Short mmCIF file of C-alpha atoms (C1' of nucleotides) and ligand atoms in Angstrom, two decimals:
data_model
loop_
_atom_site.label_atom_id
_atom_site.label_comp_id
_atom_site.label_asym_id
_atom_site.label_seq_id
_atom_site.Cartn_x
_atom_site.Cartn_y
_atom_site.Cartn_z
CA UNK A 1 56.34 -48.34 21.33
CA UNK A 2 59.78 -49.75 21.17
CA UNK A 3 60.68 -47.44 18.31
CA UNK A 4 62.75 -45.53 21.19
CA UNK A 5 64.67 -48.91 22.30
CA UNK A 6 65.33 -50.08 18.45
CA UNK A 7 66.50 -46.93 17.55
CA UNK A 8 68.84 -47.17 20.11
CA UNK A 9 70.16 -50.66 19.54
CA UNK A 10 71.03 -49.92 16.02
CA UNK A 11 72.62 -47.09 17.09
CA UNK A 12 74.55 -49.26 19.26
CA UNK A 13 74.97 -51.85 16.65
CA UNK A 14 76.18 -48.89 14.05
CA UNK A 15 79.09 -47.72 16.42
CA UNK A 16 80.45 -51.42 17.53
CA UNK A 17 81.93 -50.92 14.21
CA UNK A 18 82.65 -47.19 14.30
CA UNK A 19 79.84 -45.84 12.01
CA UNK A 20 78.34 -42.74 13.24
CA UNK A 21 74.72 -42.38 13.50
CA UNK A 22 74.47 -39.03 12.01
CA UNK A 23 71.20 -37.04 11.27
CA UNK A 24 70.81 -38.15 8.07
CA UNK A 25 70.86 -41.76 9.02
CA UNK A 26 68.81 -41.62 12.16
CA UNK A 27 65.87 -39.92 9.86
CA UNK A 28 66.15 -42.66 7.44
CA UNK A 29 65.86 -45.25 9.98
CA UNK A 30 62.95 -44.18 11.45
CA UNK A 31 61.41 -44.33 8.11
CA UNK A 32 62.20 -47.53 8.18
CA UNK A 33 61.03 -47.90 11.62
CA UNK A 34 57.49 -46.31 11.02
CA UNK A 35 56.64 -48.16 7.86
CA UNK A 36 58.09 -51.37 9.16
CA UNK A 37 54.79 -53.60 7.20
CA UNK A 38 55.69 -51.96 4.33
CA UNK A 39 58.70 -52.83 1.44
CA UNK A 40 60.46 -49.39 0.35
CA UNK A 41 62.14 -48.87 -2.62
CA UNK A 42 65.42 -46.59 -2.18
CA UNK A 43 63.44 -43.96 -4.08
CA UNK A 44 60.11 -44.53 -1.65
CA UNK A 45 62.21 -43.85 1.62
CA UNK A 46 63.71 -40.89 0.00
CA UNK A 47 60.43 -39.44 -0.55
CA UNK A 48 59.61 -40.22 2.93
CA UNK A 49 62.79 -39.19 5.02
CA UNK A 50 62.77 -35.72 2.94
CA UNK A 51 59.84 -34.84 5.36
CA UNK A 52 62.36 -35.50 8.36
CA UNK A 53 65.41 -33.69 6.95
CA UNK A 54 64.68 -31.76 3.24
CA UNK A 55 68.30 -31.60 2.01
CA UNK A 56 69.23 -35.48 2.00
CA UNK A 57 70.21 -36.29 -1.47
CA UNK A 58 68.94 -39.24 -3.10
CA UNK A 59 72.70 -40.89 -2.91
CA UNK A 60 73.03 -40.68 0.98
CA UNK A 61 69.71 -43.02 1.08
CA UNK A 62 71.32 -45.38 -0.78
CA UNK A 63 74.56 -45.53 0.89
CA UNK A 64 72.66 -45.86 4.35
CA UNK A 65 70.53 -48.49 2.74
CA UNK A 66 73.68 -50.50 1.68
CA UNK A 67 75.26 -49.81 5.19
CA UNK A 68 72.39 -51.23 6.74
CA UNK A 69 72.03 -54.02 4.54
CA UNK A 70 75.43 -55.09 5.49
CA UNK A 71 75.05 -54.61 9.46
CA UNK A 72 72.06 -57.25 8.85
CA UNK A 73 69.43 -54.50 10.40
CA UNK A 74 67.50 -54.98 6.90
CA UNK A 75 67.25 -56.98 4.20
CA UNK A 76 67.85 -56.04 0.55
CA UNK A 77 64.75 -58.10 -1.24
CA UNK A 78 63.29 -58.06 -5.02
CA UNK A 79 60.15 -59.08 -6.09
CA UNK A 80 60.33 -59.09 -9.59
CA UNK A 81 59.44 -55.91 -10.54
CA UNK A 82 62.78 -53.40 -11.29
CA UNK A 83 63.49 -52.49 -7.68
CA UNK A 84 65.25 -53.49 -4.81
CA UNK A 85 63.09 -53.28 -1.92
CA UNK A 86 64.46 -52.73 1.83
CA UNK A 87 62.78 -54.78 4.41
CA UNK A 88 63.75 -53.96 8.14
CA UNK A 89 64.42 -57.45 10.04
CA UNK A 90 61.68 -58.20 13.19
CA UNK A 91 62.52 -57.33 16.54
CA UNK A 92 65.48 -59.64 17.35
CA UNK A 93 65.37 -62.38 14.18
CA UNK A 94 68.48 -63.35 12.90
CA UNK A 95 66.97 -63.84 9.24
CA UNK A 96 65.02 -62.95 6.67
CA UNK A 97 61.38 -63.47 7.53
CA UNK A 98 59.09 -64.40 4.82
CA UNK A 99 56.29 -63.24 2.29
CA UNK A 100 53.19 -63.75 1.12
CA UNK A 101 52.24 -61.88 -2.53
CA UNK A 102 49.31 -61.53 -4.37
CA UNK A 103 49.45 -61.76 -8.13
CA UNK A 104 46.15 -60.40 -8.46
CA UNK A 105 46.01 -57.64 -6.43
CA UNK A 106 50.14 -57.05 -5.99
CA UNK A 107 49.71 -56.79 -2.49
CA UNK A 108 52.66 -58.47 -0.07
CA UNK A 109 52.31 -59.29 3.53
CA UNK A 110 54.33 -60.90 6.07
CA UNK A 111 55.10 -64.28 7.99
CA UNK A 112 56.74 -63.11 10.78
CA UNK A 113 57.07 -67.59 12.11
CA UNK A 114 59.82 -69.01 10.79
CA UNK A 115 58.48 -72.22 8.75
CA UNK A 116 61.81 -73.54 8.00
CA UNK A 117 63.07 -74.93 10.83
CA UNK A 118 63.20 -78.70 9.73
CA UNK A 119 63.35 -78.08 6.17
CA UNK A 120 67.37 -76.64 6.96
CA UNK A 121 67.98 -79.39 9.01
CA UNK A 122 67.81 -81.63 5.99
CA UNK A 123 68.72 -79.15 3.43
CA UNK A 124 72.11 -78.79 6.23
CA UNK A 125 72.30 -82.63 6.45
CA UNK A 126 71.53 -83.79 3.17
CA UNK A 127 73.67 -81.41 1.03
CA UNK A 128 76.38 -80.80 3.69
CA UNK A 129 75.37 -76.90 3.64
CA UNK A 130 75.67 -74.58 6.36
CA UNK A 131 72.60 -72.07 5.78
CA UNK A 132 73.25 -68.54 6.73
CA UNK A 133 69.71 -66.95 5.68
CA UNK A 134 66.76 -67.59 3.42
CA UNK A 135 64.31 -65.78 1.21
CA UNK A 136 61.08 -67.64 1.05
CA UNK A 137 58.43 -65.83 -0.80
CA UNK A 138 54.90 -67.84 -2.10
CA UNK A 139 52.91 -66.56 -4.81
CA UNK A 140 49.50 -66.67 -4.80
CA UNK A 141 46.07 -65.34 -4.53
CA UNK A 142 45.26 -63.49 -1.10
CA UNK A 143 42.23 -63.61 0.96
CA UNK A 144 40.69 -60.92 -0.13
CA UNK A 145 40.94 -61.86 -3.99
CA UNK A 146 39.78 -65.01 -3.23
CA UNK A 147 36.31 -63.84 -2.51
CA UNK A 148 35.76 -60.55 -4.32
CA UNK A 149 36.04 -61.40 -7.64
CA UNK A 150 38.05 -58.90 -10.17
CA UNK A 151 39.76 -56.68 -7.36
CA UNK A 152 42.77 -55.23 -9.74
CA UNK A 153 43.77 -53.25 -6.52
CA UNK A 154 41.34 -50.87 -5.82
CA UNK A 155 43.43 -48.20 -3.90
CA UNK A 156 43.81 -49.46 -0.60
CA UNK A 157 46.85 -47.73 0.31
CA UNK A 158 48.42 -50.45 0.94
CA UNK A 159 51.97 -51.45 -0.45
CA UNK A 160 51.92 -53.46 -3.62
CA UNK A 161 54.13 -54.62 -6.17
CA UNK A 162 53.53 -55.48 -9.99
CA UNK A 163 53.18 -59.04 -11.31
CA UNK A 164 54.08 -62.41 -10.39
CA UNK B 1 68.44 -87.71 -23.95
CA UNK B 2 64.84 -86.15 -23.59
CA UNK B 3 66.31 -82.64 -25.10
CA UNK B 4 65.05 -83.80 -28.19
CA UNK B 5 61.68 -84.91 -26.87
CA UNK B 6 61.58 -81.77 -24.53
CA UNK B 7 62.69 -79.47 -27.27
CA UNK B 8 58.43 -81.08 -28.95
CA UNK B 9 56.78 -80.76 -25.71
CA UNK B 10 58.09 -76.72 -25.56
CA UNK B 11 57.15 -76.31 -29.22
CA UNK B 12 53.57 -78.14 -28.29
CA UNK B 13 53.16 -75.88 -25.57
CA UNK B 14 54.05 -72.84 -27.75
CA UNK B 15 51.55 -73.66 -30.65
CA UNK B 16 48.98 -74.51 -28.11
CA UNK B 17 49.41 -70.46 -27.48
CA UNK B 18 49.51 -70.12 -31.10
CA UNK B 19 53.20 -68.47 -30.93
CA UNK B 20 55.95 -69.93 -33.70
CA UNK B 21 58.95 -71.94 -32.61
CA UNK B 22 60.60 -69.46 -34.86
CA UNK B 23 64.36 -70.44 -35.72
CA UNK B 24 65.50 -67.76 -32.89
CA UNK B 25 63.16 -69.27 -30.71
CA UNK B 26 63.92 -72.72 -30.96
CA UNK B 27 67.78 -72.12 -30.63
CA UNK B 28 67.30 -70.18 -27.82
CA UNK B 29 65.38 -72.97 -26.19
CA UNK B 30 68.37 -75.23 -27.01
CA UNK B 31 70.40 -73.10 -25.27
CA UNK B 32 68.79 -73.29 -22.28
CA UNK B 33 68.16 -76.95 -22.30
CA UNK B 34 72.23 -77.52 -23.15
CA UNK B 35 72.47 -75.22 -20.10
CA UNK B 36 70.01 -76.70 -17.79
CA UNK B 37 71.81 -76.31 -14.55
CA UNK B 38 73.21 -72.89 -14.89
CA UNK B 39 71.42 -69.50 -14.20
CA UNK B 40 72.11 -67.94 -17.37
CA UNK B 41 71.31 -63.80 -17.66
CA UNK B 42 69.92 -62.43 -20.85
CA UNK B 43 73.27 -61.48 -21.77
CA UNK B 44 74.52 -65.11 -21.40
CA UNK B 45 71.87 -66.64 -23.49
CA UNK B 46 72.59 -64.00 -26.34
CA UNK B 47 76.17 -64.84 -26.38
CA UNK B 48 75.64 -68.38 -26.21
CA UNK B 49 72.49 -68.39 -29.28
CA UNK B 50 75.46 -66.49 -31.03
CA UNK B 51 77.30 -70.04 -32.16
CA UNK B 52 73.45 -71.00 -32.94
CA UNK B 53 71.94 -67.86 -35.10
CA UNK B 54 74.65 -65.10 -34.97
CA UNK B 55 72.44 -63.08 -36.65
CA UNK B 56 69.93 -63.00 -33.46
CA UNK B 57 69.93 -59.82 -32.00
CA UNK B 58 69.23 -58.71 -28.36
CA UNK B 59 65.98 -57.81 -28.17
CA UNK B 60 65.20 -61.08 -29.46
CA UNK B 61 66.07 -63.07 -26.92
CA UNK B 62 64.53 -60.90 -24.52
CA UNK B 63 61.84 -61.50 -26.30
CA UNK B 64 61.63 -64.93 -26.14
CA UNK B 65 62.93 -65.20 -22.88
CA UNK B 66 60.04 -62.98 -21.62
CA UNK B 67 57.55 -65.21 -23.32
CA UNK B 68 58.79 -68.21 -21.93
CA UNK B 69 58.48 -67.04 -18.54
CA UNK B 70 54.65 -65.95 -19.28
CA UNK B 71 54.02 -69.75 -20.82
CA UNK B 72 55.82 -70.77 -17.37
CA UNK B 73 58.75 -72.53 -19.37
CA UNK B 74 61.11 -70.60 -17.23
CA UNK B 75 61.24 -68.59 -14.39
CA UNK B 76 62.59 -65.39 -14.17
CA UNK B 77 65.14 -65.41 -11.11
CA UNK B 78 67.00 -63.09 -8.90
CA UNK B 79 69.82 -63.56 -6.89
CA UNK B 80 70.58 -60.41 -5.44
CA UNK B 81 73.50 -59.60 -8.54
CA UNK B 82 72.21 -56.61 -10.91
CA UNK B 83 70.70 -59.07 -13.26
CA UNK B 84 67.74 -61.44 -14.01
CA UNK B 85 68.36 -65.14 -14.75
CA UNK B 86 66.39 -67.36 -16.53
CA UNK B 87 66.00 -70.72 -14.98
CA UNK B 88 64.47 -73.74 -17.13
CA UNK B 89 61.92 -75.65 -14.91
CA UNK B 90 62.79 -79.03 -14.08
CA UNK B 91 61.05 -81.94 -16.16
CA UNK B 92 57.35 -82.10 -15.55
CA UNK B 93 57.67 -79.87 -12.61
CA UNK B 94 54.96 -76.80 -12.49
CA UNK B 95 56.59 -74.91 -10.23
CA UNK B 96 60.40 -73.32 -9.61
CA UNK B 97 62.89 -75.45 -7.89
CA UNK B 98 64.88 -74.23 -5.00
CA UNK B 99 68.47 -72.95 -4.82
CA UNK B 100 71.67 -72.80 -2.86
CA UNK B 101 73.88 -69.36 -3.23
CA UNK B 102 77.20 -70.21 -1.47
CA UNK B 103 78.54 -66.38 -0.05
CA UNK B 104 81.97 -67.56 -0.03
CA UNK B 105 82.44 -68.95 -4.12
CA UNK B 106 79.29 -67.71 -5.22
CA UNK B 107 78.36 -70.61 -6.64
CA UNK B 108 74.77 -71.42 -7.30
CA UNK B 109 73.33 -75.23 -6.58
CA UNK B 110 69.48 -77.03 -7.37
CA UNK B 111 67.42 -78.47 -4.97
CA UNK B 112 65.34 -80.76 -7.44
CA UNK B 113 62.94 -82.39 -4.56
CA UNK B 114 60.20 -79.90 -3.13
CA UNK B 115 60.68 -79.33 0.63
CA UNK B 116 57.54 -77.20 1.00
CA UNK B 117 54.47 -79.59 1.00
CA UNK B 118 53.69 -79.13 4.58
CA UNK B 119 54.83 -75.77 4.90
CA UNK B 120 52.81 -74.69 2.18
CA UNK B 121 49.32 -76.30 3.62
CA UNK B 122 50.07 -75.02 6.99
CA UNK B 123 50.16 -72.11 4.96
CA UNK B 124 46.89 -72.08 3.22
CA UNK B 125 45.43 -73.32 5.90
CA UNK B 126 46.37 -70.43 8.24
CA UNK B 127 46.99 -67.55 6.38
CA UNK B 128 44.26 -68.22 3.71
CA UNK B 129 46.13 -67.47 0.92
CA UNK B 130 45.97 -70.16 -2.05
CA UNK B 131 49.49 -70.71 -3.36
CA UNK B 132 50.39 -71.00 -7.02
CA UNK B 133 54.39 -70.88 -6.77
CA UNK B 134 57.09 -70.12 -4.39
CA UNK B 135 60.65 -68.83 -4.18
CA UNK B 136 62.90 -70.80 -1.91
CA UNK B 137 66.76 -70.28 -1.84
CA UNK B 138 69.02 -70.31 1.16
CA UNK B 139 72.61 -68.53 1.57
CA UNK B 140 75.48 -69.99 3.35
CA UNK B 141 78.39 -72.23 2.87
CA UNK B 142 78.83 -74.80 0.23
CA UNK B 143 80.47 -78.08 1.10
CA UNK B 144 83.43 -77.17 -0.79
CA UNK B 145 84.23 -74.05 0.60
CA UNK B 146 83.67 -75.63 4.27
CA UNK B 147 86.62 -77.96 3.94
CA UNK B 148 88.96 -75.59 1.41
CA UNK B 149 89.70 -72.58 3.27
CA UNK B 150 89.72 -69.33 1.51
CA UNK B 151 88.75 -70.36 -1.89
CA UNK B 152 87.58 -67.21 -3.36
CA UNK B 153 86.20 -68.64 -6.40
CA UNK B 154 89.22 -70.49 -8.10
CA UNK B 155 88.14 -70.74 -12.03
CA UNK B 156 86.08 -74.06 -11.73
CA UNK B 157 83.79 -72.85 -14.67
CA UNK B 158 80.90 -73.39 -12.75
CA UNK B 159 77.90 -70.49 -12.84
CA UNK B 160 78.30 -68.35 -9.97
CA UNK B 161 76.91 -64.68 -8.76
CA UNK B 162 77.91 -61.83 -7.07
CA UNK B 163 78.00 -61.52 -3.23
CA UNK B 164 74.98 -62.56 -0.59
"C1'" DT C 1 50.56 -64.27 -55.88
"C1'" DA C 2 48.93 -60.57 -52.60
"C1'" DC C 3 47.58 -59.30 -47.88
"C1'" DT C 4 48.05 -59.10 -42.84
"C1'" DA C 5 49.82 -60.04 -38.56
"C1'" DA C 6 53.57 -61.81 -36.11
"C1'" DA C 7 58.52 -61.54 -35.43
"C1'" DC C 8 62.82 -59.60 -36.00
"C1'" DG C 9 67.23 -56.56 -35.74
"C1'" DA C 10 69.14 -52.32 -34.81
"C1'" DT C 11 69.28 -48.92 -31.86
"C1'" DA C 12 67.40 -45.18 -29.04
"C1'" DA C 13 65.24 -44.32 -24.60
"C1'" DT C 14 64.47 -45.37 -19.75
"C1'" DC C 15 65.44 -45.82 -15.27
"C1'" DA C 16 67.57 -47.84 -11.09
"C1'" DT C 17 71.92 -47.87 -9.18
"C1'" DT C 18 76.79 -46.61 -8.70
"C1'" DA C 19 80.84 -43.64 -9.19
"C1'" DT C 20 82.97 -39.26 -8.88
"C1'" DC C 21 84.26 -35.06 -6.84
"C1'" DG C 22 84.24 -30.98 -4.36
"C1'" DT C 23 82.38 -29.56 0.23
"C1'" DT C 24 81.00 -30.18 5.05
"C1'" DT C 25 81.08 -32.45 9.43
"C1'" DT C 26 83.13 -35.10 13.08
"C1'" DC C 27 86.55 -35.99 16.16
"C1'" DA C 28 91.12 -36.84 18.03
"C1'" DT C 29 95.20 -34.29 19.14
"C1'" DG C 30 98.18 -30.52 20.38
"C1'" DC D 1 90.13 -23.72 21.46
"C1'" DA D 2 92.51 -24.35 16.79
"C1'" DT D 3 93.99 -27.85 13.30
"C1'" DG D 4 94.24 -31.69 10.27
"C1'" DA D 5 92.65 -36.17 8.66
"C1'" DA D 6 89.01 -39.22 7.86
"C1'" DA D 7 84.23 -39.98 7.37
"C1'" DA D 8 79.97 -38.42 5.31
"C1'" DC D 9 77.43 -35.78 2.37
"C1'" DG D 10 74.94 -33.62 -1.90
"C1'" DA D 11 74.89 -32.91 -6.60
"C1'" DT D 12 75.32 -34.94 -10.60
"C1'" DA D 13 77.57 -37.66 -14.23
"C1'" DA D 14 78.23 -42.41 -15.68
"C1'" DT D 15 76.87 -47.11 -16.08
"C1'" DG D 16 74.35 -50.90 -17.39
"C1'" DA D 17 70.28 -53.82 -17.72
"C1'" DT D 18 65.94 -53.71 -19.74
"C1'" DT D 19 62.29 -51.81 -22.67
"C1'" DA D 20 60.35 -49.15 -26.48
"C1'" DT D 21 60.39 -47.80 -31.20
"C1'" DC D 22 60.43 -48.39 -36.01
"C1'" DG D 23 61.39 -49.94 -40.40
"C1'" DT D 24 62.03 -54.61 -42.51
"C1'" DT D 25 61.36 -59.60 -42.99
"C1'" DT D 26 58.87 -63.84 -42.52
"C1'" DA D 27 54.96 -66.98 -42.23
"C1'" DG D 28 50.40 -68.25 -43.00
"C1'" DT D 29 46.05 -67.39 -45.54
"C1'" DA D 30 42.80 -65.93 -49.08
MN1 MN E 201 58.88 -58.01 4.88
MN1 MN E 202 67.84 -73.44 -10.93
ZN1 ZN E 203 45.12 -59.92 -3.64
ZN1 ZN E 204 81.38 -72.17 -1.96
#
DNA sequence: TACTAAACGATAATCATTATCGTTTTCATG
DNA sequence: CATGAAAACGATAATGATTATCGTTTAGTA
């Protein structure tokens, strides 16, 4: 529902410092926007935002990526396998939230809470440094692998990732 | 000290596999151990194996380095630069220590102690997901580059990596 | 000593990402 | 409205880290 109103703060945020919001990037945000649970790979959203406007070349998707990435809108993550993954930030956080991944199944979800609230205030006292942002990820075996037994991703549709 | 007695526990650990300490292998382990608290690349380690066996090539040390992530020796790291880093664990420790990335100096700093005990039951316990490692590192400000203004990396020889 | 599998070194292939460059779009100004 | 400069773009070449291939060497065993 509040597609509309995000869309229209990062367009706000993009011309505080004079970037335009042209076609091009307003299609590959709301690719971003509609597969917000999911982690894209430059070359996923280019797959995707070709639906929204067919002559975007692959290099334009990058460049927004990296523009975004530096406004703080999303977050440039890896999880091991070759790619860098783009990860929109939640409604409002100020950091990196964090992730869960399954190394059976390659499946990654979110924690949207941040857990680290008194873990930086002794990371900040104890070795005198002032956190900007995190990346927490825990590897692991999800629910679902837990109880059915082999479960090498059975085609779920949803987003997964290779290996630990 | 314990390099030497580390150096038998690794080569334990590899015969326990029933993989060689091979003379490649074994130097490249030294390498690492001699480099404990840096995040050496691939690239690193092969120049630094050089002085060690200079007739090692490349692949090798992939190689190796690629099976002493699977046998959990090392972990395979990322911080965000082009390149994977190869990161010893810490004495006795089965999982991967956390890490400080200063975004002014780029220099990279340990956290030996494990700050997530609670976090991680609240975890489990919540999300049902059974941990078996994690990935903690935080970006900010270093202590030196607090104090020291600018300080764009002066040439201390110490490790450091591109950017946030 | 002869056989077989594991390892190696050199180097080609891959593939994600970045750089380049000519063209198009946006926008302020006259 | 026309014009010129800067910002963006699309196509594609270049780069660079990692992986695959393949012929050779080494280590362990019969
Ligand atoms: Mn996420
Ligand atoms: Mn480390
Ligand atoms: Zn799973
Ligand atoms: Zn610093």
């Amino acid at each position: 529902m509040a597609v509309k109103e995000r869309m229209d703060y990062i367009k706000k945020q993009l011309h505080s410092q004079s970037y335009k919001l042209t076609p091009q990037r307003e299609a590959t945000v709301e690719v971003l926007l509609e597969n917000e649970e999911d982690h894209l790979s430059a070359e996923d959203v280019y797959l995707l935002v070709k639906d929204k406007a067919p002559e975007i070349g692959l290099a334009t998707v990058y460049r927004t990526l990296e523009l975004l990435n530096e406004l703080e809108i999303v977050d440039k993550i890896n999880f091991g396998d070759g790619v860098s993954r783009y990860d929109l930030r939640k409604e409002g956080a100020n950091h990196s939230h964090h992730h869960l991944v399954c190394i059976q199944c390659g499946v990654v979800s979110e924690i949207e809470e941040d857990l680290l609230g008194e873990v930086e205030v002794k990371v900040e006292r104890e070795w005198q440094f002032k956190i900007k942002d995190h990346r927490l990820t825990f590897h692991g075996v999800c629910s679902k692998c837990q109880h059915e037994k082999d479960s090498t991703n059975e085609e779920t549709g949803r987003q997964t990732v290779d290996q630990l």
